[in-house]
Short mmCIF file of N, CA and C in Angstrom, two decimals:
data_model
loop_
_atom_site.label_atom_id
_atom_site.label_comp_id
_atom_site.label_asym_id
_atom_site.label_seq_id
_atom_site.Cartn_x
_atom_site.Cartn_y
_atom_site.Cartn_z
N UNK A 1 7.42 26.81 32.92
CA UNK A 1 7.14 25.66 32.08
C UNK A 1 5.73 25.78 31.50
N UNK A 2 5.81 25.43 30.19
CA UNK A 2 4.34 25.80 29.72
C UNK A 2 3.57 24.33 29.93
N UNK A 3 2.46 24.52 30.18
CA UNK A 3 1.26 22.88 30.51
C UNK A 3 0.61 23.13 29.19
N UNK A 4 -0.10 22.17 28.55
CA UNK A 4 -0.69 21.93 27.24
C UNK A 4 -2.17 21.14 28.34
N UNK A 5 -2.75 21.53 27.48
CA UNK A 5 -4.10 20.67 27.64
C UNK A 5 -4.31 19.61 27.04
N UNK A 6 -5.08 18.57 27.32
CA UNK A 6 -5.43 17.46 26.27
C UNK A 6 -5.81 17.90 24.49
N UNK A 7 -6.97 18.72 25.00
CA UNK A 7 -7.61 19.54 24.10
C UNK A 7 -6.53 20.37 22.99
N UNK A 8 -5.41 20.96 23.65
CA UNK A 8 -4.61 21.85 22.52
C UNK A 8 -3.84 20.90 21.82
N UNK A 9 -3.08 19.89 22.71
CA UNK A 9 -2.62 18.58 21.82
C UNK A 9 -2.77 17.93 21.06
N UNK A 10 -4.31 17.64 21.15
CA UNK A 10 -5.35 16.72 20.67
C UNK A 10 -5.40 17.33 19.25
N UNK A 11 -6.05 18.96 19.24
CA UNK A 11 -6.43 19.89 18.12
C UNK A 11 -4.90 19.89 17.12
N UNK A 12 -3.99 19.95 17.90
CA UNK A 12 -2.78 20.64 16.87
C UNK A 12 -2.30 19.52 16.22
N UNK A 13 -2.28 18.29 16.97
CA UNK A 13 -1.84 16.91 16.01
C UNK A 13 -3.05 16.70 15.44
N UNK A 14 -4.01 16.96 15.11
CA UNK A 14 -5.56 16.49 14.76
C UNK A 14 -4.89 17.16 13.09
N UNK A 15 -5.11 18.38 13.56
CA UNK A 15 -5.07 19.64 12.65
C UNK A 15 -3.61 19.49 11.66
N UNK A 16 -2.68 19.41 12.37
CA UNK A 16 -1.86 18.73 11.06
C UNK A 16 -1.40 17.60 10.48
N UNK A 17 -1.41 16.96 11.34
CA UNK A 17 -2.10 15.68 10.17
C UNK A 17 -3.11 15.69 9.21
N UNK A 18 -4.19 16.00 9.59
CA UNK A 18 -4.97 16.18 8.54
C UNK A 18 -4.51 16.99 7.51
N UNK A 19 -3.88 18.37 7.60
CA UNK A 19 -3.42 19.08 6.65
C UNK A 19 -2.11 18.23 5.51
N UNK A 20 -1.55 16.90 6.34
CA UNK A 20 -0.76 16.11 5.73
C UNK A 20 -1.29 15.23 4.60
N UNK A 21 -2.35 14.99 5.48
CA UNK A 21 -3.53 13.74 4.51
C UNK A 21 -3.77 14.50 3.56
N UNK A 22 -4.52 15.68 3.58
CA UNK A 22 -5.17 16.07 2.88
C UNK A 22 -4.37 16.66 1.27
N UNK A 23 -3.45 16.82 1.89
CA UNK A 23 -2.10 17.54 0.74
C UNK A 23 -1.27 15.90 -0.24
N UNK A 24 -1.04 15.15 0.75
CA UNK A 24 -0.64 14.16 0.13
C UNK A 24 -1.65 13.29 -0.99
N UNK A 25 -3.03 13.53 0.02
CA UNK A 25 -4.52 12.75 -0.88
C UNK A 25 -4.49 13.07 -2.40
N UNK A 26 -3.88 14.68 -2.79
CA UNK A 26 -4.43 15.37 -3.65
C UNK A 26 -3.41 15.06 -4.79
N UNK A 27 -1.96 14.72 -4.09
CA UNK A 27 -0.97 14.54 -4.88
C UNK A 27 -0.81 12.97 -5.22
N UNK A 28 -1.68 12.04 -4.93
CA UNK A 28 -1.86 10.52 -4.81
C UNK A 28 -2.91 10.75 -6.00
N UNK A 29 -3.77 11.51 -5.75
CA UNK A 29 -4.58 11.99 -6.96
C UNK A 29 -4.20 12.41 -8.29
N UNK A 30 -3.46 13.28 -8.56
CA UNK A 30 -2.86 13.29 -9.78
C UNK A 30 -1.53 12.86 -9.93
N UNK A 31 -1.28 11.66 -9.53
CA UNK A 31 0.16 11.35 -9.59
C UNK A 31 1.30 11.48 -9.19
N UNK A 32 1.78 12.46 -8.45
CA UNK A 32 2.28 13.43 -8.14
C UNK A 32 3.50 12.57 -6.46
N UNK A 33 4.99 12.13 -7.55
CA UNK A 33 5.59 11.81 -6.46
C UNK A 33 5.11 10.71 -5.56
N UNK A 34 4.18 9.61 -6.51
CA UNK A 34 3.52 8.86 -6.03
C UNK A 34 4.57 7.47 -5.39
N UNK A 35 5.63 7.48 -5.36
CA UNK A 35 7.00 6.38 -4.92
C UNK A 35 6.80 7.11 -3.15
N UNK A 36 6.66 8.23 -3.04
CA UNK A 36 6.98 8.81 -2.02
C UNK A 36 5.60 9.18 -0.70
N UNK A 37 4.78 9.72 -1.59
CA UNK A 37 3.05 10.52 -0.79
C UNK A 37 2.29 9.04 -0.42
N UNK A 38 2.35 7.85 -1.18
CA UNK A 38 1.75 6.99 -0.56
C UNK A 38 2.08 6.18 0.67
N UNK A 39 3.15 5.88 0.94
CA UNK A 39 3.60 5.46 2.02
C UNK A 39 3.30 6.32 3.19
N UNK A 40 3.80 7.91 2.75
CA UNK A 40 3.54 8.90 3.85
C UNK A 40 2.12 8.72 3.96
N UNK A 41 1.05 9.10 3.22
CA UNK A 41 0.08 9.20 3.34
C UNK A 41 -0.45 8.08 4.26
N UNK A 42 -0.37 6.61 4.14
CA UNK A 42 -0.91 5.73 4.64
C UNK A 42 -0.51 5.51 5.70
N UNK A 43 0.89 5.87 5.82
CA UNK A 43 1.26 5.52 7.43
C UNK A 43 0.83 7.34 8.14
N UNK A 44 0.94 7.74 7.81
CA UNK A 44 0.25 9.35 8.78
C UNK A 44 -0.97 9.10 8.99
N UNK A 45 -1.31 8.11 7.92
CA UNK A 45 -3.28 8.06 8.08
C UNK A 45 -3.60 7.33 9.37
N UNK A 46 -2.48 6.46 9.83
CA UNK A 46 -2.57 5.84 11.23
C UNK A 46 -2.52 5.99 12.13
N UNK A 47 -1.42 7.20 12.23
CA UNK A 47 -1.68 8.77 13.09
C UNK A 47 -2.65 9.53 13.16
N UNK A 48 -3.24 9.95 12.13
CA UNK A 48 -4.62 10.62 12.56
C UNK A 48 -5.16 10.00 12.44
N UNK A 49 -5.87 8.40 12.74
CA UNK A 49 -6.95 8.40 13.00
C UNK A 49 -6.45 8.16 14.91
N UNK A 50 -5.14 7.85 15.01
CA UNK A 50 -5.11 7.54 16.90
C UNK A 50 -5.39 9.27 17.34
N UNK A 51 -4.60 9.98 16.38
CA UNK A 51 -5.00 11.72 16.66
C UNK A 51 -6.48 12.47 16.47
N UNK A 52 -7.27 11.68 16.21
CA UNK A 52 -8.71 12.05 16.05
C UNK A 52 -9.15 11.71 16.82
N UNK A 53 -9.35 10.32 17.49
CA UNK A 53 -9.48 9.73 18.57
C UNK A 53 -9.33 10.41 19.52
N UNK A 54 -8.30 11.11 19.82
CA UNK A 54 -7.77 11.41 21.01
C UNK A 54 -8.45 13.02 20.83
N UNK A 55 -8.86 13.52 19.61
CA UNK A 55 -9.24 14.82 19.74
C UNK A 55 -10.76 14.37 20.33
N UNK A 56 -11.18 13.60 20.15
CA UNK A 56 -12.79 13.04 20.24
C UNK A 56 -13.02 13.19 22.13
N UNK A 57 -11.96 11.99 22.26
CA UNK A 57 -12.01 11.94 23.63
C UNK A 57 -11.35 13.54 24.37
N UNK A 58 -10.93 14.14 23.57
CA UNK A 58 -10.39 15.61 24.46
C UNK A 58 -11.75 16.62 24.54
N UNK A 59 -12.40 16.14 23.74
CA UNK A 59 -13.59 17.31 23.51
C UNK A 59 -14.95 16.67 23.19
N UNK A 60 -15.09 15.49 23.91
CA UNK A 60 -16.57 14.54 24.39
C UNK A 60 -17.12 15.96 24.54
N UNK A 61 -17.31 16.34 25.02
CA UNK A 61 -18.61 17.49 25.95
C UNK A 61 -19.15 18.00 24.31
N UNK A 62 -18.34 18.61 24.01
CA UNK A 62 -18.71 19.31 22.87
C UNK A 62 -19.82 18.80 22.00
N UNK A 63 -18.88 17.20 21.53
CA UNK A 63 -18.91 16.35 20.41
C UNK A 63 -20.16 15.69 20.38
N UNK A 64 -20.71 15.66 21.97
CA UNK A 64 -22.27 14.87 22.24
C UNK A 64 -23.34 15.59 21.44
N UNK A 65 -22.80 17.42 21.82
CA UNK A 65 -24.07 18.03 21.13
C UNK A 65 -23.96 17.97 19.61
N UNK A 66 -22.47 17.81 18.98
CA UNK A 66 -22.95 17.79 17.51
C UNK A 66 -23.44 16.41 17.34
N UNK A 67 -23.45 15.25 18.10
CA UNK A 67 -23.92 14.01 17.47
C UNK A 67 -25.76 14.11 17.33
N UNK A 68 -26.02 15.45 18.25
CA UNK A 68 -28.01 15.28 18.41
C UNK A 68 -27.94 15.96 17.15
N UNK A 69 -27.54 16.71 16.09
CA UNK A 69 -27.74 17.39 15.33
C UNK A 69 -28.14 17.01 14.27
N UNK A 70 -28.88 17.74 13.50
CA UNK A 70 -29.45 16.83 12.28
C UNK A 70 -28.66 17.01 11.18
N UNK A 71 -27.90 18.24 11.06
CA UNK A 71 -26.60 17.88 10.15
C UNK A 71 -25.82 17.11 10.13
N UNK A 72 -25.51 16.80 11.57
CA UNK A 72 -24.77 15.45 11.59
C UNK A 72 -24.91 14.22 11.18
N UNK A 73 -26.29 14.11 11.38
CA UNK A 73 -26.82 12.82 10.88
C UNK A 73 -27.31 12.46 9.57
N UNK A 74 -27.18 14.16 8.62
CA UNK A 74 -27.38 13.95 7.12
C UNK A 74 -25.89 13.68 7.06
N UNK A 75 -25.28 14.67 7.20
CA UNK A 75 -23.42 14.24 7.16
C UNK A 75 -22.93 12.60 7.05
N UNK A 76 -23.05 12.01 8.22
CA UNK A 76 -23.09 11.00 8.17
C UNK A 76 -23.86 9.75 6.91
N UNK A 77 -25.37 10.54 6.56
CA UNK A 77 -25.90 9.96 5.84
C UNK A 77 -25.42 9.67 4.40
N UNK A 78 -25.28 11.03 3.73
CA UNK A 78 -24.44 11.66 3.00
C UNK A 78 -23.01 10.81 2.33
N UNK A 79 -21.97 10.54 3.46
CA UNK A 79 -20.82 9.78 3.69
C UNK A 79 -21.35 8.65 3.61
N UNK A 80 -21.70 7.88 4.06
CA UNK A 80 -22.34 6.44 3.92
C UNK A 80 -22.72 6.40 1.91
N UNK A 81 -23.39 7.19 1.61
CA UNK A 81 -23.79 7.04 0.35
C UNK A 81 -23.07 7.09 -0.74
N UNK A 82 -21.82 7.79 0.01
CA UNK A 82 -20.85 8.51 -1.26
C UNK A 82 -19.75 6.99 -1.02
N UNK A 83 -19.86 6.73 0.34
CA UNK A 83 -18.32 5.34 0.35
C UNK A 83 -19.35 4.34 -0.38
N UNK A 84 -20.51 4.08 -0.27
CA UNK A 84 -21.18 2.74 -0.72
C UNK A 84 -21.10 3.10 -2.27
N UNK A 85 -21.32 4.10 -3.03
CA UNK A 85 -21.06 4.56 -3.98
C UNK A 85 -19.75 4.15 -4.89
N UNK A 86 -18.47 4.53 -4.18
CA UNK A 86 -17.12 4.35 -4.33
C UNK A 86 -17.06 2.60 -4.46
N UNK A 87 -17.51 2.08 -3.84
CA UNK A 87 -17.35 0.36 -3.07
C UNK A 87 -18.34 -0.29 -4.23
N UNK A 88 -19.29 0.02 -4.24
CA UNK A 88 -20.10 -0.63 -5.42
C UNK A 88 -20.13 -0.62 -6.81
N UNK A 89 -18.90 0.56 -7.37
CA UNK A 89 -18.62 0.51 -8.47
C UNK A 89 -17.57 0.72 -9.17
N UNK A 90 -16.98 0.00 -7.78
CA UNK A 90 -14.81 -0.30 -8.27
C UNK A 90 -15.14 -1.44 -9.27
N UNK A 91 -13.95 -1.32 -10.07
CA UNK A 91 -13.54 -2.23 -10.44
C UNK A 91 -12.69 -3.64 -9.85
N UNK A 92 -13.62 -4.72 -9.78
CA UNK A 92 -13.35 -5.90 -9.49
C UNK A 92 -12.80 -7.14 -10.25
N UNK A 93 -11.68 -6.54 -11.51
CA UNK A 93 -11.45 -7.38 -12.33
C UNK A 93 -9.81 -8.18 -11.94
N UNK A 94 -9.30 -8.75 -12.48
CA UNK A 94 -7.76 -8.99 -12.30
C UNK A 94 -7.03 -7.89 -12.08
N UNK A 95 -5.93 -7.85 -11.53
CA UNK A 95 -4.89 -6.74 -11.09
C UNK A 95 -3.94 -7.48 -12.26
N UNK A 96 -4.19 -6.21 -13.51
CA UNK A 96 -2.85 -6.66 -14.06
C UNK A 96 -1.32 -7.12 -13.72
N UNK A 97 -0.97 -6.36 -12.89
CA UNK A 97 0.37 -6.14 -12.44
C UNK A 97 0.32 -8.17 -11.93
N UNK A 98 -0.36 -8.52 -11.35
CA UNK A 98 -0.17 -9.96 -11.13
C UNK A 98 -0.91 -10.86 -12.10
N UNK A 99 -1.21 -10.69 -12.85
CA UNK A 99 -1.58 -11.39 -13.79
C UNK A 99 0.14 -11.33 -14.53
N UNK A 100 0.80 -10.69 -14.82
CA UNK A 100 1.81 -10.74 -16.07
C UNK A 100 2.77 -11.04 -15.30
N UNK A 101 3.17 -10.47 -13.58
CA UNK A 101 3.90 -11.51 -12.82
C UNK A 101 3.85 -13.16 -12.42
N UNK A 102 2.32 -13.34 -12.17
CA UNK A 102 2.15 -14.69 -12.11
C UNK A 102 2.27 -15.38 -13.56
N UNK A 103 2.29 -15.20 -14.92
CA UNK A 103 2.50 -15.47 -16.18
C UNK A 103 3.90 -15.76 -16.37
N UNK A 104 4.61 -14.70 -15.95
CA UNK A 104 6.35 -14.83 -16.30
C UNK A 104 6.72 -15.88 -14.91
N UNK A 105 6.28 -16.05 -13.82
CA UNK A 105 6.95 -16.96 -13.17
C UNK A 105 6.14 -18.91 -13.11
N UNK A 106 5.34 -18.47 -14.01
CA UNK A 106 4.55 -19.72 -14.62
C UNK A 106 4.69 -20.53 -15.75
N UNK A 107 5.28 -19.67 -16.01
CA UNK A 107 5.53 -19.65 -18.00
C UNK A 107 6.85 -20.56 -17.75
N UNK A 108 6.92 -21.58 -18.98
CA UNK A 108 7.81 -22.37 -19.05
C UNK A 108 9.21 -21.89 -19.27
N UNK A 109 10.32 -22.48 -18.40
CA UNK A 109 11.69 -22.07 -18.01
C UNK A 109 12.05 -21.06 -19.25
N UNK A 110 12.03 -21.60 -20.45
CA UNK A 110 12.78 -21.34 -21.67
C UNK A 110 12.14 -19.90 -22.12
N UNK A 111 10.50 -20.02 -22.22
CA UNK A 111 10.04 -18.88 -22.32
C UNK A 111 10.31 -17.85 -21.41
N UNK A 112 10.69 -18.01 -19.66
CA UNK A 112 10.45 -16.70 -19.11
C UNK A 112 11.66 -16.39 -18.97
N UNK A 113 12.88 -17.33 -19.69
CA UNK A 113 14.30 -16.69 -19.41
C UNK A 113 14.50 -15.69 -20.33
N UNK A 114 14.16 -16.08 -21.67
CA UNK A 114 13.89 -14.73 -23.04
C UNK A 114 13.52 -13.85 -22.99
N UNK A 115 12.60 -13.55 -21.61
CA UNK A 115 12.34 -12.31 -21.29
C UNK A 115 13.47 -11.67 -20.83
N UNK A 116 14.25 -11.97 -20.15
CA UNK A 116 15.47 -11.26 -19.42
C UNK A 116 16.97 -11.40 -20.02
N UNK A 117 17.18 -12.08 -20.83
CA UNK A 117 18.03 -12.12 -22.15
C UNK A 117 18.12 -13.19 -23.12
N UNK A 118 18.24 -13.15 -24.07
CA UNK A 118 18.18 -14.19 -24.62
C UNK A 118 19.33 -15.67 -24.99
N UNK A 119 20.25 -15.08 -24.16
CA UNK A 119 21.04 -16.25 -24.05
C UNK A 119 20.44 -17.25 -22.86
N UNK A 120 19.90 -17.99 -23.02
CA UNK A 120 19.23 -18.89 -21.67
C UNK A 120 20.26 -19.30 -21.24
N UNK A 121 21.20 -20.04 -21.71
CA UNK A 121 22.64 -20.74 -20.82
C UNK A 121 23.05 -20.13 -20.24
N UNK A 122 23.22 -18.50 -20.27
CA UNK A 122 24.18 -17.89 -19.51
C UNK A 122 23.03 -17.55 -18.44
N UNK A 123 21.56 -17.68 -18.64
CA UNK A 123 21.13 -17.34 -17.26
C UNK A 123 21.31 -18.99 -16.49
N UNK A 124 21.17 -20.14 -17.23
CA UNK A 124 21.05 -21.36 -16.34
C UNK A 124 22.87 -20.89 -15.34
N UNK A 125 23.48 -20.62 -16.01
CA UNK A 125 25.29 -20.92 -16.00
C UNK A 125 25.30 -19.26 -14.49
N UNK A 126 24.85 -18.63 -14.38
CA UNK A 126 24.35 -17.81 -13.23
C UNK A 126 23.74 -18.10 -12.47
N UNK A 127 22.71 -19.00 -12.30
CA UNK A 127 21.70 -19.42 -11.31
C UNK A 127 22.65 -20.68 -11.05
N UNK A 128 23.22 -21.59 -11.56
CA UNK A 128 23.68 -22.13 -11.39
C UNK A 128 25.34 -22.15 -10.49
N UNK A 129 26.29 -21.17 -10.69
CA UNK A 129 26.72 -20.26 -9.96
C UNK A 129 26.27 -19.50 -8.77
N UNK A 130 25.23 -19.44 -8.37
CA UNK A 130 24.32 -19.15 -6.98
C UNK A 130 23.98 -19.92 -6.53
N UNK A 131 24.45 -21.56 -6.51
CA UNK A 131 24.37 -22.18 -6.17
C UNK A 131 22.48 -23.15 -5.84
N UNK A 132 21.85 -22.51 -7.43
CA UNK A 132 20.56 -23.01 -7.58
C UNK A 132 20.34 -23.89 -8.46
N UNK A 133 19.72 -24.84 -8.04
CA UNK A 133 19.36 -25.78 -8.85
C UNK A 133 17.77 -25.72 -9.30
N UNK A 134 18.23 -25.93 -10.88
CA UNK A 134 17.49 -25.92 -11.74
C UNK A 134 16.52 -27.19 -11.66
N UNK A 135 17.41 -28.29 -12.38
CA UNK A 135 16.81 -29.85 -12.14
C UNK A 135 15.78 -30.45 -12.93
N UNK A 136 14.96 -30.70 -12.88
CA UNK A 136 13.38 -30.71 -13.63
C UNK A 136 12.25 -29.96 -13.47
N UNK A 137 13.02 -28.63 -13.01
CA UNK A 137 12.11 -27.48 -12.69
C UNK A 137 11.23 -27.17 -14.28
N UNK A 138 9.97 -26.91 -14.34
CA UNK A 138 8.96 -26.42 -15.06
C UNK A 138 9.43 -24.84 -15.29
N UNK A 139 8.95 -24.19 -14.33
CA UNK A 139 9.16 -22.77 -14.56
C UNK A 139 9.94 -21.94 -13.40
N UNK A 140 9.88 -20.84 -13.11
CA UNK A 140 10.35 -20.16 -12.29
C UNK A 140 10.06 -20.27 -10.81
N UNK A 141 8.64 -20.26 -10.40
CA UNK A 141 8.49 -21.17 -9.16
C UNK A 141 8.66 -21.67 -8.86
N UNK A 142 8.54 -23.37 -10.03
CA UNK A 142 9.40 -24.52 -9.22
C UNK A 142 10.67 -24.12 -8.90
N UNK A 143 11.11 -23.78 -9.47
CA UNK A 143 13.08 -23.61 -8.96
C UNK A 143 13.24 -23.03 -8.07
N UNK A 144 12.06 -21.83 -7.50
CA UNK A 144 12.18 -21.44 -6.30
C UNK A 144 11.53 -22.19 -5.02
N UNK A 145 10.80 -23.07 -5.50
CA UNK A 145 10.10 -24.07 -4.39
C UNK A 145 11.05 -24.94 -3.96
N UNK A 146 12.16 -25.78 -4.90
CA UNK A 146 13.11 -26.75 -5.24
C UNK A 146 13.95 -26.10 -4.40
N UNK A 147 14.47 -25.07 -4.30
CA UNK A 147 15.65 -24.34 -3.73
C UNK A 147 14.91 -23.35 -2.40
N UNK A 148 13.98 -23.61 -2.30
CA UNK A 148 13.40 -23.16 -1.10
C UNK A 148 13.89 -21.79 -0.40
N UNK A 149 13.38 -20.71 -1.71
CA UNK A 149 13.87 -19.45 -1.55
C UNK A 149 12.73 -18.56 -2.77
N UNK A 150 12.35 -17.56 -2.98
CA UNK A 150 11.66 -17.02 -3.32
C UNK A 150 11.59 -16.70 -5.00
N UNK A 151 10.41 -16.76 -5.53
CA UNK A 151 10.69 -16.47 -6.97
C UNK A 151 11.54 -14.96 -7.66
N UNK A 152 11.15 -14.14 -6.27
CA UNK A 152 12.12 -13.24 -6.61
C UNK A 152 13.60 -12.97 -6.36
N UNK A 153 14.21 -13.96 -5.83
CA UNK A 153 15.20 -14.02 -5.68
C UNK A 153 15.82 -14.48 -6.94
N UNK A 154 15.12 -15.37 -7.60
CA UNK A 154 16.09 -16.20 -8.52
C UNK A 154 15.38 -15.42 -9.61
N UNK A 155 14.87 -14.53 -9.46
CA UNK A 155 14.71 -13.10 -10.60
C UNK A 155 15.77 -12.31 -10.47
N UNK A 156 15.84 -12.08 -9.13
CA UNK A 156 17.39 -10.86 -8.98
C UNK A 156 18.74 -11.71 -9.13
N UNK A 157 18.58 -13.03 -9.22
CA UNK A 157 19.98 -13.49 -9.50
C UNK A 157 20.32 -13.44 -10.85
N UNK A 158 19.33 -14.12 -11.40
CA UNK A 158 19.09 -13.64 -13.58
C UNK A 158 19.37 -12.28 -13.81
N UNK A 159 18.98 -11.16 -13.23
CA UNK A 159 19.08 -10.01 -13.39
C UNK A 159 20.87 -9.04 -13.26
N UNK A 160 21.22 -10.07 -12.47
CA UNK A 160 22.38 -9.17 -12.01
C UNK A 160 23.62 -9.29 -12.97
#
């Protein structure tokens, strides 16, 4: 029976995961199958960091002497400058994507049904058939507040 060490465990899940992150990072980067690499990416990223951890704690002895090091501590310095960098000059404006969702489910009944066809009766005469009531609903929210079920639901019922 073969025995594994903390240490070889530690290194080989360390080591590919990271090679996961790092491959998926690049393809999140240029687009690349992005329905698919982000999910992987973010949930593996939760794996290596419990797999880094665990490489940390497999190889303390080591890890003390690179922390006295002064590369380490430009490294570190370095990193600090480049994330405060990243963080201080995102963009902090509206997220389109909810701006034009919160618009269409805000927007008055008549207007946000024209988005999805323009016969409005036959969407009331469907929602209505799903057993939703309309009523003196304003827009798309209310009818989902009124019927106490989600605005996207009574999107996928219009839709179908």
């Amino acid at each position: 029976m073969i025995r594994y060490t903390k240490r070889d465990v530690a290194t080989s899940f360390t080591a590919v995961a990271f090679t996961i992150i790092a491959v998926t990072g690049v393809m999140m980067y240029f687009h690349l199958l992005d329905a698919y690499t982000k999910k992987l990416h973010e949930n593996l990223g939760l794996f290596f960091v419990a797999a880094a951890l665990l490489h940390m704690y497999a190889n303390w002895g080591g890890m003390k002497n690179y922390f006295r090091k002064s590369l380490f501590h430009i490294a570190i310095a370095l990193g600090t400058v480049v994330s405060l960098g990243f963080i201080l000059t995102a963009e902090t404006g509206k997220n389109p994507k909810n701006y034009v969702i919160n618009s269409v489910l805000n927007a008055p009944i008549e207007s946000s049904f024209v988005l999805f066809d323009k016969d409005t009766q036959k969407l009331r005469d469907k929602l209505d058939k799903a057993g939703i009531v309309i009523g003196n609903s304003a827009n798309i929210n209310d009818i989902a507040k009124a019927n106490h079920t989600s605005p996207f639901k009574i999107i996928t019922i219009i839709e179908k």
